[in-house]
Amino acid sequence: MNMNLYSRGDKTFVWLNMFLVTLFTLSTLYPFIYIAAVSFSSGFAASSGKVVLTPINATMAAYNYVMNEPQFWISYRNTFIYTIGGTIMSLLFIIPGAYALSRPQLYGRRFWNLMVAFTMWFNAGLIPFFLNMRDLGLLDSYFGIIIGFAVNGFNLILLRNFFENIPQSFEEAARMDGANEFQVLWKVYLPLSKPAIATVALFCIVSRWNGFFWAMVLLKDDDKVPLQVWLRFIISELQDDEEFSSTLVDAAYSFETVSAAIIVCSIIPVLLVYPFLQKYFNKGILLGGVKE
Amino acid sequence: MSGVILDKVVKRYGAVEVVHAIDLTVEPQEFVVLVGPSGCGKSTTLRMIAGLEEISDGTVEIDGRVVNRVAPKDRDVAMVFQNYALYPHLNVADNIAFGLRIRRTPKAEVLASIEEVAGILGLTEYLDRRPADLSGGQRQRVAMGRAIVRHPKVFLFDEPLSNLDAKLRTQMRAEIKRLHKRLGVTSVYVTHDQVEAMTLADRIVVMQDGHIEQIGTPMDLFLNPVNTFVAGFIGSPPMNQIEAIVEGGADAPRATFAGQSIALPKLDELSSRVGEKVTIGIRPEHAKIEPAGADAISVELDLVETLGSEALLHTTLAGNPFIIKAETGGDVEHLNQVTQFWAGPETIKVFDGKTGRAFGHPATSYQGGS
Amino acid sequence: MPDETRFQRVLFVLRRDWQLYLMLAPTVIWLLLFLYKPMYGLQIAFKDYSIFRGIAASPWVGLEHFHTLFGSDQFVRAVKNTVIISAFSLLFGFPVPILLALMFNEILHKTFKKTAQTIVYLPHFISSVIIAGIVITAFSPSVGIINYLISWLGFEPIYFLTKPEWFRPIFIGTGIWQEAGFSSIVYLAAIAGVSPTLYESAVVDGASRWQMMWKITLPSIMTTIIIMLIIRIGNLLEVSFEMIILLYQPATFETADVVNTWIYRQGLQGGQYDLAAAAGLFNAVVAFVLVIAANSLSKRYSRTSLW
């Protein structure tokens, strides 16, 4: 609509609204800019609270420190292992599972769906899950983290709903053409479901990349921990670590700049997949209503 | 060539029976159309032949073999779906070849088949296109191509034209008919559109509420509907139906309604029905406006719809709508003056007032239309 | 077929659809192994669990752990904190995404709208460790921007994260900051479904944009709002305890410790598995009742079940 057609009251309303949205947006954006600014500032400037918007005494010192810290590379590598391995594992379970659950001819379909849904309503809790992982011998192992969180009810149901909304005639046509169930899934349903699968894959990637609690609980070996666990260690443990602080007194970096630098390094991959995420999550959230 | 035989076929969903013990024999090379209002069980019946629905009771035979528990792919039938179900990620050639490739047909043979089918359907220049880039009629043709490429024993069509606009529908209808003539494959076709049924079918099966009401050639159904349902379903516009009381004897039976009376055909059954309620049926084509004979029925004219060479006169008779199809002769003015019509007794159908079943089957010669 | 037994029926279906079952099997096995087996393990809530004896062989102790739990000041405090934090999160957090969606809807400039949305959705995808890191830095007494502002205004800096009275506002505010943008998507989608003709006829009738927002947009998305509210009530106890673990410290346990953080400390850090499992069972049962209640509420209200 044309702004010129607006009354004065409407114009005021539109501008005020724009102002408020801008304010909210900036308050969301500011912390990220601030962290980036801190990471490029000198340790002294950061520790004395001088950084507000732009780097003060700009330096790469914090990044140098981080890059030279072997644990950074170890945990970065581990995060990649968990993210890629976990996402592939999830898709291997979820895609065929969701397809089977979406087929009306599946005998006992209500029961199987209830079995999935029930896990979303009732959760045994932290302790039994942990003891179970221990009993299965999955503590302190890459495989444990990758397999232990492979299936997620929300993603499974999201994909199932998408499959359900693909007209049944595609499956029927393929079946009459002689395709078996695997061929129907692989040659017809997968190509038709690219956006839904991309959504689920991106959700998996993000949750794997960000996951920290269970990694912290299940992994003891420093060689296996992901980036988030190490970052948490830096933030919460090193802050009060006198040795770390004292070695840093005269350095060009400080506790603040180092943790900011790790945060920046950890956010960058998320920012890289974010455009793809954004393309799909609008759809993904609303998959229930998607029609071809 | 092979036929399809349905023997007391029943479909139940849980306790609800939607198709009740249907018997139907489709002769080899025959084109049979199942027609009826939505929910009448016609699609379910077709899908049971295809193997997409389980058969609850009875048997389906294709080419002399009972197929109740044969998977769809092993029944050697092909189906055209209402929404075509063209794979959007494949181009026309790959859509047509999908079934052949799944069945591991040798490459050279696949290519030859695509070419042949594309030639038959006039799709040769579109083989590289995706379904999204095709017009409705072209998509429809691809869907048929996918069916004929496999040389199945039976073609099944599930309302294949209902997604097209009126003009394309007429065009594709003719094309399907031509294709059937050329290939001579046994076909079962489902539609809710009686015009499609009339124009395409060798025989029409009229269904309602999971029952078969009547099976017959299009002309058969038009002239001799077995009950008021078929009479009201076949023909465009459908047969006018008037509730009336039988009078007179077997020699000169008449029907009276709202103070008027009309001569009925001489049917044996009528003699015992004097004083009873019946429904009389008069096709719009059989109601003549001129010359108005002695036996004329008065009507109140509401509206004249001009179609060109013909016009539909919407009138009111005994409080109910009554439609007359008349020739315009290039001038509609005189139609605006119509106050009465007459209909030869031999063209009038009489139905039982309670059951709706038609009395007798008088030998009528077709006189209506033009 | 008419005269077949249930067994024959199953056999037939299995033979016909075995491929589907093959596809379903990994998921079902996974669910049994990783989610249903722990439910079996929940019995330690009623046992004197010993690692050496294992779950099955540990002796039963009845409701002893529950007596211990409700006799413990710390646990009762954790329950209280859970309820308070949840309730306030709902009270303050629920309206924000709706307001945000209404505001986004009023923005005419497409690029500006898209950019703003891109930015406010972002925090949802950032790990809680990083969000906590940002919060800790921002509220730090020495380097934080908040205390920078406070001192600039001439007040004494506050060490926010050690002050029990500040924990809940900071935690709830962080939650809103992180999730409000992303949660607005649902409402924006609902708004997108409102027929434009409603607005056009309102414009013809001389309505202002402000009036249209309150009289057309808001009522049109009421169903969505109520369904989301019901879902939120169903998940009331799902406090994001990961974030609490990252933000709290012994000094703030008084207001910050919730049931799951208590379980984490007692069970996973302290090794009192049976007692912690009992607390978890209590939490899960209450949550389950809430979810079921919410679902039946939504069925009644919208005639659509949530799942």
mmCIF file of C-alpha atoms in Angstrom, chain C:
data_model
loop_
_atom_site.group_PDB
_atom_site.id
_atom_site.type_symbol
_atom_site.label_atom_id
_atom_site.label_comp_id
_atom_site.label_asym_id
_atom_site.label_seq_id
_atom_site.Cartn_x
_atom_site.Cartn_y
_atom_site.Cartn_z
ATOM 1 C CA MET C 1 -10.608 -62.385 3.364
ATOM 2 C CA PRO C 2 -13.599 -63.528 5.341
ATOM 3 C CA ASP C 3 -12.702 -66.465 7.516
ATOM 4 C CA GLU C 4 -9.175 -65.607 8.456
ATOM 5 C CA THR C 5 -7.928 -65.439 12.005
ATOM 6 C CA ARG C 6 -6.129 -62.490 13.457
ATOM 7 C CA PHE C 7 -2.910 -64.478 13.266
ATOM 8 C CA GLN C 8 -3.352 -65.197 9.554
ATOM 9 C CA ARG C 9 -4.115 -61.556 9.027
ATOM 10 C CA VAL C 10 -0.891 -60.456 10.737
ATOM 11 C CA LEU C 11 1.054 -63.008 8.745
ATOM 12 C CA PHE C 12 -0.408 -61.730 5.491
ATOM 13 C CA VAL C 13 0.282 -58.114 6.349
ATOM 14 C CA LEU C 14 3.833 -58.930 7.423
ATOM 15 C CA ARG C 15 4.507 -60.688 4.169
ATOM 16 C CA ARG C 16 3.002 -57.873 2.153
ATOM 17 C CA ASP C 17 4.592 -54.943 4.047
ATOM 18 C CA TRP C 18 7.779 -56.458 5.413
ATOM 19 C CA GLN C 19 9.804 -53.680 3.843
ATOM 20 C CA LEU C 20 7.907 -51.065 5.820
ATOM 21 C CA TYR C 21 8.615 -52.937 9.032
ATOM 22 C CA LEU C 22 12.247 -53.169 8.100
ATOM 23 C CA MET C 23 12.277 -49.381 7.734
ATOM 24 C CA LEU C 24 10.501 -48.904 11.036
ATOM 25 C CA ALA C 25 12.619 -51.392 12.979
ATOM 26 C CA PRO C 26 15.714 -49.238 13.660
ATOM 27 C CA THR C 27 13.603 -46.429 15.087
ATOM 28 C CA VAL C 28 11.551 -48.771 17.246
ATOM 29 C CA ILE C 29 14.641 -50.564 18.532
ATOM 30 C CA TRP C 30 16.282 -47.234 19.261
ATOM 31 C CA LEU C 31 13.234 -46.010 21.184
ATOM 32 C CA LEU C 32 13.137 -49.212 23.209
ATOM 33 C CA LEU C 33 16.831 -49.141 23.940
ATOM 34 C CA PHE C 34 17.314 -45.454 24.702
ATOM 35 C CA LEU C 35 13.967 -44.176 25.942
ATOM 36 C CA TYR C 36 11.854 -47.107 27.111
ATOM 37 C CA LYS C 37 14.611 -49.039 28.837
ATOM 38 C CA PRO C 38 15.356 -46.042 31.098
ATOM 39 C CA MET C 39 11.667 -46.081 32.035
ATOM 40 C CA TYR C 40 12.242 -49.594 33.298
ATOM 41 C CA GLY C 41 15.253 -48.216 35.140
ATOM 42 C CA LEU C 42 13.005 -45.700 36.884
ATOM 43 C CA GLN C 43 12.227 -48.423 39.420
ATOM 44 C CA ILE C 44 15.372 -47.414 41.289
ATOM 45 C CA ALA C 45 13.261 -44.542 42.604
ATOM 46 C CA PHE C 46 11.719 -47.220 44.857
ATOM 47 C CA LYS C 47 14.953 -49.117 45.520
ATOM 48 C CA ASP C 48 18.143 -48.816 47.440
ATOM 49 C CA TYR C 49 20.190 -48.726 44.268
ATOM 50 C CA SER C 50 23.697 -50.004 44.284
ATOM 51 C CA ILE C 51 25.897 -49.893 41.222
ATOM 52 C CA PHE C 52 27.319 -53.319 42.015
ATOM 53 C CA ARG C 53 23.992 -55.071 42.349
ATOM 54 C CA GLY C 54 22.446 -53.415 39.324
ATOM 55 C CA ILE C 55 18.896 -52.219 38.838
ATOM 56 C CA ALA C 56 17.041 -55.517 39.163
ATOM 57 C CA ALA C 57 18.885 -56.927 42.184
ATOM 58 C CA SER C 58 18.828 -53.817 44.361
ATOM 59 C CA PRO C 59 16.404 -54.172 47.301
ATOM 60 C CA TRP C 60 13.057 -52.392 47.344
ATOM 61 C CA VAL C 61 12.608 -49.583 49.824
ATOM 62 C CA GLY C 62 9.111 -48.435 48.939
ATOM 63 C CA LEU C 63 8.485 -44.706 49.192
ATOM 64 C CA GLU C 64 11.493 -43.998 51.363
ATOM 65 C CA HIS C 65 13.160 -41.740 48.798
ATOM 66 C CA PHE C 66 10.000 -39.706 48.413
ATOM 67 C CA HIS C 67 9.852 -39.198 52.171
ATOM 68 C CA THR C 68 13.454 -38.060 52.082
ATOM 69 C CA LEU C 69 12.729 -35.731 49.180
ATOM 70 C CA PHE C 70 9.805 -33.961 50.753
ATOM 71 C CA GLY C 71 11.619 -33.776 54.048
ATOM 72 C CA SER C 72 14.499 -32.009 52.342
ATOM 73 C CA ASP C 73 14.421 -28.210 52.435
ATOM 74 C CA GLN C 74 16.624 -28.051 49.391
ATOM 75 C CA PHE C 75 14.318 -30.190 47.269
ATOM 76 C CA VAL C 76 11.184 -28.375 48.370
ATOM 77 C CA ARG C 77 12.956 -25.130 47.565
ATOM 78 C CA ALA C 78 13.833 -26.497 44.133
ATOM 79 C CA VAL C 79 10.190 -27.403 43.473
ATOM 80 C CA LYS C 80 9.136 -23.942 44.568
ATOM 81 C CA ASN C 81 11.751 -22.306 42.372
ATOM 82 C CA THR C 82 10.697 -24.419 39.406
ATOM 83 C CA VAL C 83 7.107 -23.300 39.755
ATOM 84 C CA ILE C 84 7.995 -19.649 40.271
ATOM 85 C CA ILE C 85 10.474 -19.467 37.404
ATOM 86 C CA SER C 86 8.069 -21.298 35.066
ATOM 87 C CA ALA C 87 5.138 -19.117 35.989
ATOM 88 C CA PHE C 88 7.046 -15.885 35.526
ATOM 89 C CA SER C 89 8.604 -17.086 32.279
ATOM 90 C CA LEU C 90 5.104 -17.744 31.004
ATOM 91 C CA LEU C 91 3.709 -14.482 32.290
ATOM 92 C CA PHE C 92 6.434 -12.292 30.824
ATOM 93 C CA GLY C 93 7.660 -14.470 27.991
ATOM 94 C CA PHE C 94 4.376 -15.454 26.395
ATOM 95 C CA PRO C 95 3.087 -12.057 25.205
ATOM 96 C CA VAL C 96 6.384 -10.855 23.730
ATOM 97 C CA PRO C 97 6.402 -13.028 20.582
ATOM 98 C CA ILE C 98 2.791 -12.054 19.899
ATOM 99 C CA LEU C 99 3.607 -8.362 20.168
ATOM 100 C CA LEU C 100 6.675 -8.880 18.045
ATOM 101 C CA ALA C 101 4.662 -10.633 15.347
ATOM 102 C CA LEU C 102 2.066 -7.853 15.351
ATOM 103 C CA MET C 103 4.833 -5.278 15.052
ATOM 104 C CA PHE C 104 6.615 -7.125 12.262
ATOM 105 C CA ASN C 105 3.331 -7.322 10.439
ATOM 106 C CA GLU C 106 2.979 -3.555 10.497
ATOM 107 C CA ILE C 107 6.339 -2.977 8.844
ATOM 108 C CA LEU C 108 5.877 -2.050 5.216
ATOM 109 C CA HIS C 109 9.501 -1.935 4.160
ATOM 110 C CA LYS C 110 10.247 -5.458 2.957
ATOM 111 C CA THR C 111 14.041 -5.400 3.211
ATOM 112 C CA PHE C 112 13.964 -3.829 6.650
ATOM 113 C CA LYS C 113 11.449 -6.420 7.820
ATOM 114 C CA LYS C 114 13.461 -9.307 6.462
ATOM 115 C CA THR C 115 16.705 -8.051 7.975
ATOM 116 C CA ALA C 116 15.113 -7.483 11.367
ATOM 117 C CA GLN C 117 13.574 -10.949 11.327
ATOM 118 C CA THR C 118 16.867 -12.541 10.331
ATOM 119 C CA ILE C 119 18.537 -10.906 13.304
ATOM 120 C CA VAL C 120 15.938 -11.654 15.954
ATOM 121 C CA TYR C 121 15.654 -15.327 14.962
ATOM 122 C CA LEU C 122 19.398 -15.808 15.319
ATOM 123 C CA PRO C 123 19.788 -16.246 19.107
ATOM 124 C CA HIS C 124 17.552 -19.324 18.965
ATOM 125 C CA PHE C 125 20.277 -21.096 17.048
ATOM 126 C CA ILE C 126 23.119 -20.098 19.344
ATOM 127 C CA SER C 127 24.252 -22.527 22.001
ATOM 128 C CA SER C 128 23.259 -21.866 25.575
ATOM 129 C CA VAL C 129 26.916 -21.929 26.563
ATOM 130 C CA ILE C 130 27.547 -18.930 24.350
ATOM 131 C CA ILE C 131 24.401 -17.135 25.462
ATOM 132 C CA ALA C 132 25.457 -17.716 29.069
ATOM 133 C CA GLY C 133 28.928 -16.471 28.209
ATOM 134 C CA ILE C 134 27.439 -13.302 26.761
ATOM 135 C CA VAL C 135 25.196 -12.806 29.793
ATOM 136 C CA ILE C 136 28.055 -13.359 32.222
ATOM 137 C CA THR C 137 30.192 -10.849 30.360
ATOM 138 C CA ALA C 138 27.409 -8.306 30.000
ATOM 139 C CA PHE C 139 26.537 -8.399 33.706
ATOM 140 C CA SER C 140 30.086 -8.675 34.966
ATOM 141 C CA PRO C 141 30.935 -6.005 37.573
ATOM 142 C CA SER C 142 34.300 -5.160 36.047
ATOM 143 C CA VAL C 143 33.821 -5.339 32.290
ATOM 144 C CA GLY C 144 30.081 -5.599 31.681
ATOM 145 C CA ILE C 145 28.170 -3.054 29.678
ATOM 146 C CA ILE C 146 25.336 -3.024 32.207
ATOM 147 C CA ASN C 147 27.581 -1.991 35.070
ATOM 148 C CA TYR C 148 29.335 0.414 32.736
ATOM 149 C CA LEU C 149 25.991 2.166 32.284
ATOM 150 C CA ILE C 150 25.284 2.005 36.017
ATOM 151 C CA SER C 151 28.567 3.609 36.948
ATOM 152 C CA TRP C 152 28.145 6.168 34.186
ATOM 153 C CA LEU C 153 24.884 7.129 35.881
ATOM 154 C CA GLY C 154 26.837 7.497 39.109
ATOM 155 C CA PHE C 155 25.778 4.359 40.977
ATOM 156 C CA GLU C 156 27.774 1.579 42.529
ATOM 157 C CA PRO C 157 28.346 -1.459 40.251
ATOM 158 C CA ILE C 158 26.315 -4.533 41.156
ATOM 159 C CA TYR C 159 27.675 -8.084 40.966
ATOM 160 C CA PHE C 160 24.398 -9.285 39.471
ATOM 161 C CA LEU C 161 25.119 -12.992 39.136
ATOM 162 C CA THR C 162 25.914 -13.412 42.820
ATOM 163 C CA LYS C 163 22.722 -11.702 43.942
ATOM 164 C CA PRO C 164 19.795 -14.101 44.495
ATOM 165 C CA GLU C 165 17.238 -11.337 43.905
ATOM 166 C CA TRP C 166 18.656 -10.673 40.449
ATOM 167 C CA PHE C 167 18.852 -14.261 39.215
ATOM 168 C CA ARG C 168 15.262 -14.751 38.109
ATOM 169 C CA PRO C 169 14.907 -11.466 36.201
ATOM 170 C CA ILE C 170 18.197 -12.129 34.419
ATOM 171 C CA PHE C 171 17.310 -15.735 33.596
ATOM 172 C CA ILE C 172 13.804 -14.936 32.363
ATOM 173 C CA GLY C 173 15.046 -11.906 30.422
ATOM 174 C CA THR C 174 17.702 -14.046 28.767
ATOM 175 C CA GLY C 175 15.062 -16.566 27.775
ATOM 176 C CA ILE C 176 12.925 -13.865 26.197
ATOM 177 C CA TRP C 177 15.916 -12.338 24.437
ATOM 178 C CA GLN C 178 16.888 -15.715 23.020
ATOM 179 C CA GLU C 179 13.515 -17.142 22.022
ATOM 180 C CA ALA C 180 10.965 -14.351 21.503
ATOM 181 C CA GLY C 181 12.002 -13.690 17.931
ATOM 182 C CA PHE C 182 11.907 -17.286 16.851
ATOM 183 C CA SER C 183 8.618 -17.944 18.666
ATOM 184 C CA SER C 184 7.005 -15.116 16.709
ATOM 185 C CA ILE C 185 7.211 -17.213 13.521
ATOM 186 C CA VAL C 186 4.123 -19.188 14.470
ATOM 187 C CA TYR C 187 2.093 -16.010 14.937
ATOM 188 C CA LEU C 188 3.459 -14.439 11.766
ATOM 189 C CA ALA C 189 2.326 -17.513 9.886
ATOM 190 C CA ALA C 190 -1.118 -17.205 11.436
ATOM 191 C CA ILE C 191 -1.232 -13.529 10.468
ATOM 192 C CA ALA C 192 -0.211 -14.420 6.925
ATOM 193 C CA GLY C 193 -3.312 -16.584 6.774
ATOM 194 C CA VAL C 194 -5.678 -13.670 7.460
ATOM 195 C CA SER C 195 -7.605 -12.773 4.331
ATOM 196 C CA PRO C 196 -6.399 -9.448 2.869
ATOM 197 C CA THR C 197 -9.969 -8.567 1.972
ATOM 198 C CA LEU C 198 -10.656 -8.041 5.687
ATOM 199 C CA TYR C 199 -8.094 -5.234 5.747
ATOM 200 C CA GLU C 200 -9.251 -3.806 2.445
ATOM 201 C CA SER C 201 -12.833 -3.530 3.606
ATOM 202 C CA ALA C 202 -11.615 -2.014 6.896
ATOM 203 C CA VAL C 203 -9.599 0.589 4.966
ATOM 204 C CA VAL C 204 -12.696 1.426 2.954
ATOM 205 C CA ASP C 205 -14.569 1.785 6.242
ATOM 206 C CA GLY C 206 -11.925 4.253 7.400
ATOM 207 C CA ALA C 207 -10.145 2.183 10.056
ATOM 208 C CA SER C 208 -6.687 3.288 11.169
ATOM 209 C CA ARG C 209 -3.789 0.842 11.201
ATOM 210 C CA TRP C 210 -3.846 0.814 14.971
ATOM 211 C CA GLN C 211 -7.513 -0.163 14.930
ATOM 212 C CA MET C 212 -6.920 -2.828 12.296
ATOM 213 C CA MET C 213 -4.144 -4.353 14.379
ATOM 214 C CA TRP C 214 -6.373 -4.695 17.434
ATOM 215 C CA LYS C 215 -9.702 -5.352 15.742
ATOM 216 C CA ILE C 216 -8.689 -7.584 12.844
ATOM 217 C CA THR C 217 -5.212 -9.045 13.221
ATOM 218 C CA LEU C 218 -5.322 -9.916 16.900
ATOM 219 C CA PRO C 219 -8.775 -11.572 16.881
ATOM 220 C CA SER C 220 -7.830 -13.463 13.721
ATOM 221 C CA ILE C 221 -4.884 -15.143 15.402
ATOM 222 C CA MET C 222 -6.661 -15.786 18.699
ATOM 223 C CA THR C 223 -6.971 -19.519 18.031
ATOM 224 C CA THR C 224 -3.243 -19.790 17.451
ATOM 225 C CA ILE C 225 -2.564 -17.796 20.590
ATOM 226 C CA ILE C 226 -4.748 -20.053 22.701
ATOM 227 C CA ILE C 227 -3.251 -23.230 21.252
ATOM 228 C CA MET C 228 0.265 -21.917 21.911
ATOM 229 C CA LEU C 229 -0.763 -20.972 25.436
ATOM 230 C CA ILE C 230 -2.071 -24.480 26.038
ATOM 231 C CA ILE C 231 1.156 -25.965 24.710
ATOM 232 C CA ARG C 232 3.148 -23.689 26.980
ATOM 233 C CA ILE C 233 1.070 -24.716 29.979
ATOM 234 C CA GLY C 234 1.665 -28.350 29.034
ATOM 235 C CA ASN C 235 5.400 -27.732 29.066
ATOM 236 C CA LEU C 236 5.297 -25.482 32.113
ATOM 237 C CA LEU C 237 7.890 -27.413 34.082
ATOM 238 C CA GLU C 238 10.338 -27.599 31.207
ATOM 239 C CA VAL C 239 12.640 -24.964 32.612
ATOM 240 C CA SER C 240 15.776 -24.788 30.494
ATOM 241 C CA PHE C 241 17.950 -26.122 33.287
ATOM 242 C CA GLU C 242 21.000 -26.220 31.026
ATOM 243 C CA MET C 243 20.972 -22.442 31.073
ATOM 244 C CA ILE C 244 20.509 -22.415 34.835
ATOM 245 C CA ILE C 245 23.495 -24.712 35.290
ATOM 246 C CA LEU C 246 25.512 -22.256 33.250
ATOM 247 C CA LEU C 247 24.331 -19.168 35.089
ATOM 248 C CA TYR C 248 23.822 -20.071 38.720
ATOM 249 C CA GLN C 249 26.359 -20.367 41.494
ATOM 250 C CA PRO C 250 26.102 -21.455 45.113
ATOM 251 C CA ALA C 251 25.374 -17.884 46.108
ATOM 252 C CA THR C 252 22.199 -17.861 44.022
ATOM 253 C CA PHE C 253 20.963 -21.431 44.652
ATOM 254 C CA GLU C 254 18.356 -19.926 46.944
ATOM 255 C CA THR C 255 16.373 -18.572 43.986
ATOM 256 C CA ALA C 256 17.937 -20.422 41.067
ATOM 257 C CA ASP C 257 18.016 -24.085 41.992
ATOM 258 C CA VAL C 258 15.265 -25.992 40.151
ATOM 259 C CA VAL C 259 14.328 -29.675 40.246
ATOM 260 C CA ASN C 260 16.500 -30.677 37.313
ATOM 261 C CA THR C 261 19.562 -28.807 38.532
ATOM 262 C CA TRP C 262 19.043 -30.382 41.927
ATOM 263 C CA ILE C 263 18.865 -33.807 40.263
ATOM 264 C CA TYR C 264 22.011 -33.002 38.326
ATOM 265 C CA ARG C 265 23.944 -32.120 41.457
ATOM 266 C CA GLN C 266 22.595 -34.898 43.688
ATOM 267 C CA GLY C 267 22.563 -37.640 41.076
ATOM 268 C CA LEU C 268 25.138 -37.013 38.405
ATOM 269 C CA GLN C 269 27.632 -35.125 40.557
ATOM 270 C CA GLY C 270 26.830 -36.590 43.966
ATOM 271 C CA GLY C 271 26.092 -40.189 42.932
ATOM 272 C CA GLN C 272 22.789 -40.446 44.845
ATOM 273 C CA TYR C 273 21.152 -42.059 41.840
ATOM 274 C CA ASP C 274 18.095 -43.527 43.544
ATOM 275 C CA LEU C 275 17.104 -40.338 45.346
ATOM 276 C CA ALA C 276 17.683 -38.239 42.226
ATOM 277 C CA ALA C 277 15.720 -40.709 40.109
ATOM 278 C CA ALA C 278 12.825 -40.374 42.546
ATOM 279 C CA ALA C 279 12.931 -36.609 42.092
ATOM 280 C CA GLY C 280 13.024 -37.120 38.329
ATOM 281 C CA LEU C 281 10.017 -39.438 38.493
ATOM 282 C CA PHE C 282 8.099 -36.863 40.482
ATOM 283 C CA ASN C 283 8.968 -34.209 37.909
ATOM 284 C CA ALA C 284 8.069 -36.456 34.971
ATOM 285 C CA VAL C 285 4.699 -37.488 36.407
ATOM 286 C CA VAL C 286 3.679 -33.895 37.094
ATOM 287 C CA ALA C 287 4.823 -32.882 33.601
ATOM 288 C CA PHE C 288 2.934 -35.805 32.075
ATOM 289 C CA VAL C 289 -0.281 -34.846 33.843
ATOM 290 C CA LEU C 290 0.125 -31.267 32.636
ATOM 291 C CA VAL C 291 0.697 -32.378 29.047
ATOM 292 C CA ILE C 292 -2.311 -34.691 29.036
ATOM 293 C CA ALA C 293 -4.463 -32.004 30.579
ATOM 294 C CA ALA C 294 -3.264 -29.491 28.021
ATOM 295 C CA ASN C 295 -3.977 -31.870 25.192
ATOM 296 C CA SER C 296 -7.513 -32.596 26.275
ATOM 297 C CA LEU C 297 -8.021 -28.875 26.789
ATOM 298 C CA SER C 298 -6.852 -28.193 23.266
ATOM 299 C CA LYS C 299 -9.050 -30.964 21.908
ATOM 300 C CA ARG C 300 -12.017 -29.372 23.547
ATOM 301 C CA TYR C 301 -11.071 -25.890 22.495
ATOM 302 C CA SER C 302 -9.918 -26.340 18.939
ATOM 303 C CA ARG C 303 -11.097 -29.844 18.153
ATOM 304 C CA THR C 304 -7.586 -30.563 17.002
ATOM 305 C CA SER C 305 -5.360 -32.625 19.157
ATOM 306 C CA LEU C 306 -1.845 -31.279 19.455
ATOM 307 C CA TRP C 307 -0.363 -34.532 18.226
#
